[in-house]
JSON list of C-alpha atoms in Angstrom, two decimals:
[
{"chain": "A", "resi": 1, "resn": "UNK", "atom": "CA", "xyz": [237.88, 24.22, 77.18]},
{"chain": "A", "resi": 2, "resn": "UNK", "atom": "CA", "xyz": [239.27, 27.56, 76.10]},
{"chain": "A", "resi": 3, "resn": "UNK", "atom": "CA", "xyz": [240.82, 28.18, 79.52]},
{"chain": "A", "resi": 4, "resn": "UNK", "atom": "CA", "xyz": [243.22, 25.27, 78.95]},
{"chain": "A", "resi": 5, "resn": "UNK", "atom": "CA", "xyz": [244.62, 26.67, 75.70]},
{"chain": "A", "resi": 6, "resn": "UNK", "atom": "CA", "xyz": [247.66, 28.23, 77.36]},
{"chain": "A", "resi": 7, "resn": "UNK", "atom": "CA", "xyz": [248.44, 24.94, 79.08]},
{"chain": "A", "resi": 8, "resn": "UNK", "atom": "CA", "xyz": [248.11, 23.10, 75.76]},
{"chain": "A", "resi": 9, "resn": "UNK", "atom": "CA", "xyz": [250.58, 25.47, 74.10]},
{"chain": "A", "resi": 10, "resn": "UNK", "atom": "CA", "xyz": [253.05, 24.85, 76.93]},
{"chain": "A", "resi": 11, "resn": "UNK", "atom": "CA", "xyz": [252.68, 21.09, 76.58]},
{"chain": "A", "resi": 12, "resn": "UNK", "atom": "CA", "xyz": [253.24, 21.29, 72.82]},
{"chain": "A", "resi": 13, "resn": "UNK", "atom": "CA", "xyz": [256.36, 23.40, 73.26]},
{"chain": "A", "resi": 14, "resn": "UNK", "atom": "CA", "xyz": [257.75, 20.99, 75.85]},
{"chain": "A", "resi": 15, "resn": "UNK", "atom": "CA", "xyz": [257.02, 17.98, 73.62]},
{"chain": "A", "resi": 16, "resn": "UNK", "atom": "CA", "xyz": [258.74, 19.59, 70.63]},
{"chain": "A", "resi": 17, "resn": "UNK", "atom": "CA", "xyz": [261.70, 20.52, 72.78]},
{"chain": "A", "resi": 18, "resn": "UNK", "atom": "CA", "xyz": [261.93, 16.95, 74.08]},
{"chain": "A", "resi": 19, "resn": "UNK", "atom": "CA", "xyz": [262.04, 15.66, 70.51]},
{"chain": "A", "resi": 20, "resn": "UNK", "atom": "CA", "xyz": [264.64, 18.27, 69.56]},
{"chain": "A", "resi": 21, "resn": "UNK", "atom": "CA", "xyz": [266.88, 17.28, 72.46]},
{"chain": "A", "resi": 22, "resn": "UNK", "atom": "CA", "xyz": [266.29, 13.55, 72.80]},
{"chain": "A", "resi": 23, "resn": "UNK", "atom": "CA", "xyz": [264.71, 12.42, 69.53]},
{"chain": "A", "resi": 24, "resn": "UNK", "atom": "CA", "xyz": [261.80, 10.01, 69.28]},
{"chain": "A", "resi": 25, "resn": "UNK", "atom": "CA", "xyz": [261.48, 6.47, 70.56]},
{"chain": "A", "resi": 26, "resn": "UNK", "atom": "CA", "xyz": [261.70, 3.83, 67.81]},
{"chain": "A", "resi": 27, "resn": "UNK", "atom": "CA", "xyz": [258.44, 2.24, 68.99]},
{"chain": "A", "resi": 28, "resn": "UNK", "atom": "CA", "xyz": [256.61, 5.58, 68.82]},
{"chain": "A", "resi": 29, "resn": "UNK", "atom": "CA", "xyz": [258.07, 6.28, 65.38]},
{"chain": "A", "resi": 30, "resn": "UNK", "atom": "CA", "xyz": [257.02, 2.87, 64.09]},
{"chain": "A", "resi": 31, "resn": "UNK", "atom": "CA", "xyz": [253.52, 3.35, 65.50]},
{"chain": "A", "resi": 32, "resn": "UNK", "atom": "CA", "xyz": [253.23, 6.80, 63.91]},
{"chain": "A", "resi": 33, "resn": "UNK", "atom": "CA", "xyz": [254.41, 5.49, 60.54]},
{"chain": "A", "resi": 34, "resn": "UNK", "atom": "CA", "xyz": [251.90, 2.63, 60.64]},
{"chain": "A", "resi": 35, "resn": "UNK", "atom": "CA", "xyz": [249.11, 5.00, 61.60]},
{"chain": "A", "resi": 36, "resn": "UNK", "atom": "CA", "xyz": [249.97, 7.40, 58.76]},
{"chain": "A", "resi": 37, "resn": "UNK", "atom": "CA", "xyz": [250.18, 4.62, 56.17]},
{"chain": "A", "resi": 38, "resn": "UNK", "atom": "CA", "xyz": [246.89, 3.12, 57.36]},
{"chain": "A", "resi": 39, "resn": "UNK", "atom": "CA", "xyz": [245.21, 6.52, 57.16]},
{"chain": "A", "resi": 40, "resn": "UNK", "atom": "CA", "xyz": [246.50, 7.14, 53.63]},
{"chain": "A", "resi": 41, "resn": "UNK", "atom": "CA", "xyz": [245.42, 3.72, 52.40]},
{"chain": "A", "resi": 42, "resn": "UNK", "atom": "CA", "xyz": [241.99, 3.82, 54.08]},
{"chain": "A", "resi": 43, "resn": "UNK", "atom": "CA", "xyz": [241.29, 7.30, 52.71]},
{"chain": "A", "resi": 44, "resn": "UNK", "atom": "CA", "xyz": [242.06, 6.10, 49.20]},
{"chain": "A", "resi": 45, "resn": "UNK", "atom": "CA", "xyz": [239.27, 3.51, 49.48]},
{"chain": "A", "resi": 46, "resn": "UNK", "atom": "CA", "xyz": [236.80, 6.35, 48.96]},
{"chain": "A", "resi": 47, "resn": "UNK", "atom": "CA", "xyz": [236.41, 7.15, 45.25]},
{"chain": "A", "resi": 48, "resn": "UNK", "atom": "CA", "xyz": [235.82, 10.83, 45.97]},
{"chain": "A", "resi": 49, "resn": "UNK", "atom": "CA", "xyz": [239.02, 11.13, 48.02]},
{"chain": "A", "resi": 50, "resn": "UNK", "atom": "CA", "xyz": [240.92, 9.06, 45.46]},
{"chain": "A", "resi": 51, "resn": "UNK", "atom": "CA", "xyz": [239.87, 11.40, 42.63]},
{"chain": "A", "resi": 52, "resn": "UNK", "atom": "CA", "xyz": [240.72, 14.46, 44.72]},
{"chain": "A", "resi": 53, "resn": "UNK", "atom": "CA", "xyz": [244.13, 12.96, 45.53]},
{"chain": "A", "resi": 54, "resn": "UNK", "atom": "CA", "xyz": [244.86, 12.21, 41.87]},
{"chain": "A", "resi": 55, "resn": "UNK", "atom": "CA", "xyz": [243.88, 15.74, 40.83]},
{"chain": "A", "resi": 56, "resn": "UNK", "atom": "CA", "xyz": [245.86, 17.41, 43.62]},
{"chain": "A", "resi": 57, "resn": "UNK", "atom": "CA", "xyz": [248.99, 15.40, 42.84]},
{"chain": "A", "resi": 58, "resn": "UNK", "atom": "CA", "xyz": [248.75, 16.04, 39.11]},
{"chain": "A", "resi": 59, "resn": "UNK", "atom": "CA", "xyz": [248.19, 19.77, 39.58]},
{"chain": "A", "resi": 60, "resn": "UNK", "atom": "CA", "xyz": [250.90, 20.11, 42.23]},
{"chain": "A", "resi": 61, "resn": "UNK", "atom": "CA", "xyz": [253.60, 17.72, 41.02]},
{"chain": "A", "resi": 62, "resn": "UNK", "atom": "CA", "xyz": [252.65, 16.85, 37.44]},
{"chain": "A", "resi": 63, "resn": "UNK", "atom": "CA", "xyz": [252.56, 13.13, 38.29]},
{"chain": "A", "resi": 64, "resn": "UNK", "atom": "CA", "xyz": [250.55, 10.80, 40.47]},
{"chain": "A", "resi": 65, "resn": "UNK", "atom": "CA", "xyz": [252.51, 8.93, 43.06]},
{"chain": "A", "resi": 66, "resn": "UNK", "atom": "CA", "xyz": [251.32, 5.42, 43.84]},
{"chain": "A", "resi": 67, "resn": "UNK", "atom": "CA", "xyz": [250.18, 4.50, 47.36]},
{"chain": "A", "resi": 68, "resn": "UNK", "atom": "CA", "xyz": [253.09, 2.05, 47.50]},
{"chain": "A", "resi": 69, "resn": "UNK", "atom": "CA", "xyz": [255.55, 4.85, 46.75]},
{"chain": "A", "resi": 70, "resn": "UNK", "atom": "CA", "xyz": [254.03, 7.04, 49.44]},
{"chain": "A", "resi": 71, "resn": "UNK", "atom": "CA", "xyz": [254.26, 4.19, 51.96]},
{"chain": "A", "resi": 72, "resn": "UNK", "atom": "CA", "xyz": [257.89, 3.59, 50.97]},
{"chain": "A", "resi": 73, "resn": "UNK", "atom": "CA", "xyz": [258.67, 7.26, 51.65]},
{"chain": "A", "resi": 74, "resn": "UNK", "atom": "CA", "xyz": [256.96, 7.08, 55.04]},
{"chain": "A", "resi": 75, "resn": "UNK", "atom": "CA", "xyz": [258.97, 3.95, 55.87]},
{"chain": "A", "resi": 76, "resn": "UNK", "atom": "CA", "xyz": [262.19, 5.76, 54.90]},
{"chain": "A", "resi": 77, "resn": "UNK", "atom": "CA", "xyz": [261.72, 8.44, 57.59]},
{"chain": "A", "resi": 78, "resn": "UNK", "atom": "CA", "xyz": [264.17, 7.95, 60.45]},
{"chain": "A", "resi": 79, "resn": "UNK", "atom": "CA", "xyz": [264.20, 9.16, 64.04]},
{"chain": "A", "resi": 80, "resn": "UNK", "atom": "CA", "xyz": [267.11, 11.41, 63.06]},
{"chain": "A", "resi": 81, "resn": "UNK", "atom": "CA", "xyz": [264.95, 12.95, 60.29]},
{"chain": "A", "resi": 82, "resn": "UNK", "atom": "CA", "xyz": [262.19, 13.78, 62.78]},
{"chain": "A", "resi": 83, "resn": "UNK", "atom": "CA", "xyz": [264.67, 15.26, 65.25]},
{"chain": "A", "resi": 84, "resn": "UNK", "atom": "CA", "xyz": [266.34, 17.35, 62.54]},
{"chain": "A", "resi": 85, "resn": "UNK", "atom": "CA", "xyz": [263.04, 18.79, 61.32]},
{"chain": "A", "resi": 86, "resn": "UNK", "atom": "CA", "xyz": [261.91, 19.65, 64.85]},
{"chain": "A", "resi": 87, "resn": "UNK", "atom": "CA", "xyz": [265.26, 21.30, 65.61]},
{"chain": "A", "resi": 88, "resn": "UNK", "atom": "CA", "xyz": [264.99, 23.37, 62.43]},
{"chain": "A", "resi": 89, "resn": "UNK", "atom": "CA", "xyz": [261.44, 24.40, 63.31]},
{"chain": "A", "resi": 90, "resn": "UNK", "atom": "CA", "xyz": [262.39, 25.35, 66.87]},
{"chain": "A", "resi": 91, "resn": "UNK", "atom": "CA", "xyz": [265.24, 27.52, 65.59]},
{"chain": "A", "resi": 92, "resn": "UNK", "atom": "CA", "xyz": [262.79, 29.97, 63.97]},
{"chain": "A", "resi": 93, "resn": "UNK", "atom": "CA", "xyz": [260.06, 32.23, 65.26]},
{"chain": "A", "resi": 94, "resn": "UNK", "atom": "CA", "xyz": [256.81, 30.29, 65.63]},
{"chain": "A", "resi": 95, "resn": "UNK", "atom": "CA", "xyz": [253.92, 30.60, 63.20]},
{"chain": "A", "resi": 96, "resn": "UNK", "atom": "CA", "xyz": [250.54, 30.37, 64.85]},
{"chain": "A", "resi": 97, "resn": "UNK", "atom": "CA", "xyz": [247.06, 29.79, 63.47]},
{"chain": "A", "resi": 98, "resn": "UNK", "atom": "CA", "xyz": [244.09, 30.23, 65.75]},
{"chain": "A", "resi": 99, "resn": "UNK", "atom": "CA", "xyz": [240.54, 29.10, 65.11]},
{"chain": "A", "resi": 100, "resn": "UNK", "atom": "CA", "xyz": [237.84, 30.39, 67.39]},
{"chain": "A", "resi": 101, "resn": "UNK", "atom": "CA", "xyz": [237.67, 33.37, 69.69]},
{"chain": "A", "resi": 102, "resn": "UNK", "atom": "CA", "xyz": [241.10, 34.99, 69.79]},
{"chain": "A", "resi": 103, "resn": "UNK", "atom": "CA", "xyz": [240.52, 36.01, 73.39]},
{"chain": "A", "resi": 104, "resn": "UNK", "atom": "CA", "xyz": [240.65, 32.30, 74.31]},
{"chain": "A", "resi": 105, "resn": "UNK", "atom": "CA", "xyz": [244.22, 31.96, 73.06]},
{"chain": "A", "resi": 106, "resn": "UNK", "atom": "CA", "xyz": [247.51, 33.21, 74.45]},
{"chain": "A", "resi": 107, "resn": "UNK", "atom": "CA", "xyz": [249.02, 36.10, 72.50]},
{"chain": "A", "resi": 108, "resn": "UNK", "atom": "CA", "xyz": [251.75, 35.51, 69.96]},
{"chain": "A", "resi": 109, "resn": "UNK", "atom": "CA", "xyz": [254.21, 37.30, 72.24]},
{"chain": "A", "resi": 110, "resn": "UNK", "atom": "CA", "xyz": [253.30, 35.03, 75.16]},
{"chain": "A", "resi": 111, "resn": "UNK", "atom": "CA", "xyz": [253.80, 31.90, 73.06]},
{"chain": "A", "resi": 112, "resn": "UNK", "atom": "CA", "xyz": [257.12, 33.13, 71.66]},
{"chain": "A", "resi": 113, "resn": "UNK", "atom": "CA", "xyz": [258.24, 34.08, 75.18]},
{"chain": "A", "resi": 114, "resn": "UNK", "atom": "CA", "xyz": [257.26, 30.64, 76.53]},
{"chain": "A", "resi": 115, "resn": "UNK", "atom": "CA", "xyz": [259.28, 28.95, 73.79]},
{"chain": "A", "resi": 116, "resn": "UNK", "atom": "CA", "xyz": [262.27, 31.18, 74.51]},
{"chain": "A", "resi": 117, "resn": "UNK", "atom": "CA", "xyz": [262.02, 30.44, 78.25]},
{"chain": "A", "resi": 118, "resn": "UNK", "atom": "CA", "xyz": [261.93, 26.68, 77.70]},
{"chain": "A", "resi": 119, "resn": "UNK", "atom": "CA", "xyz": [264.84, 26.86, 75.26]},
{"chain": "A", "resi": 120, "resn": "UNK", "atom": "CA", "xyz": [266.85, 29.02, 77.68]},
{"chain": "A", "resi": 121, "resn": "UNK", "atom": "CA", "xyz": [266.16, 26.66, 80.59]},
{"chain": "A", "resi": 122, "resn": "UNK", "atom": "CA", "xyz": [267.26, 23.68, 78.54]},
{"chain": "A", "resi": 123, "resn": "UNK", "atom": "CA", "xyz": [270.44, 25.43, 77.41]},
{"chain": "A", "resi": 124, "resn": "UNK", "atom": "CA", "xyz": [271.31, 26.27, 81.03]},
{"chain": "A", "resi": 125, "resn": "UNK", "atom": "CA", "xyz": [270.68, 22.72, 82.27]},
{"chain": "A", "resi": 126, "resn": "UNK", "atom": "CA", "xyz": [273.78, 20.54, 82.62]}
]
């Protein structure tokens, strides 16, 4: 539904702003961590994906990190880490990638303006 793209962008901005201001709920964070770890482990059950993962890690980092190590790093992420990263991202101009007909998407200026408006409203709220 291309006509809902502008609404989706607004919802995403509001969600990011909510995380920046209030953080994430511990239950949501735990659920997200479990989902990510499950996805990583299930993907590695495929030999093709496993070989691709090994090659990518060796070419990128020079070592292969074990699935256990990756899961440990996911477990180490805190709600404060998520909030910090979102705050840092919201402090910079947005980067947008569109796929499909560009006429279906709001312009970069409209998205940046919407972000600025939400940030300004939040700063003015008591």
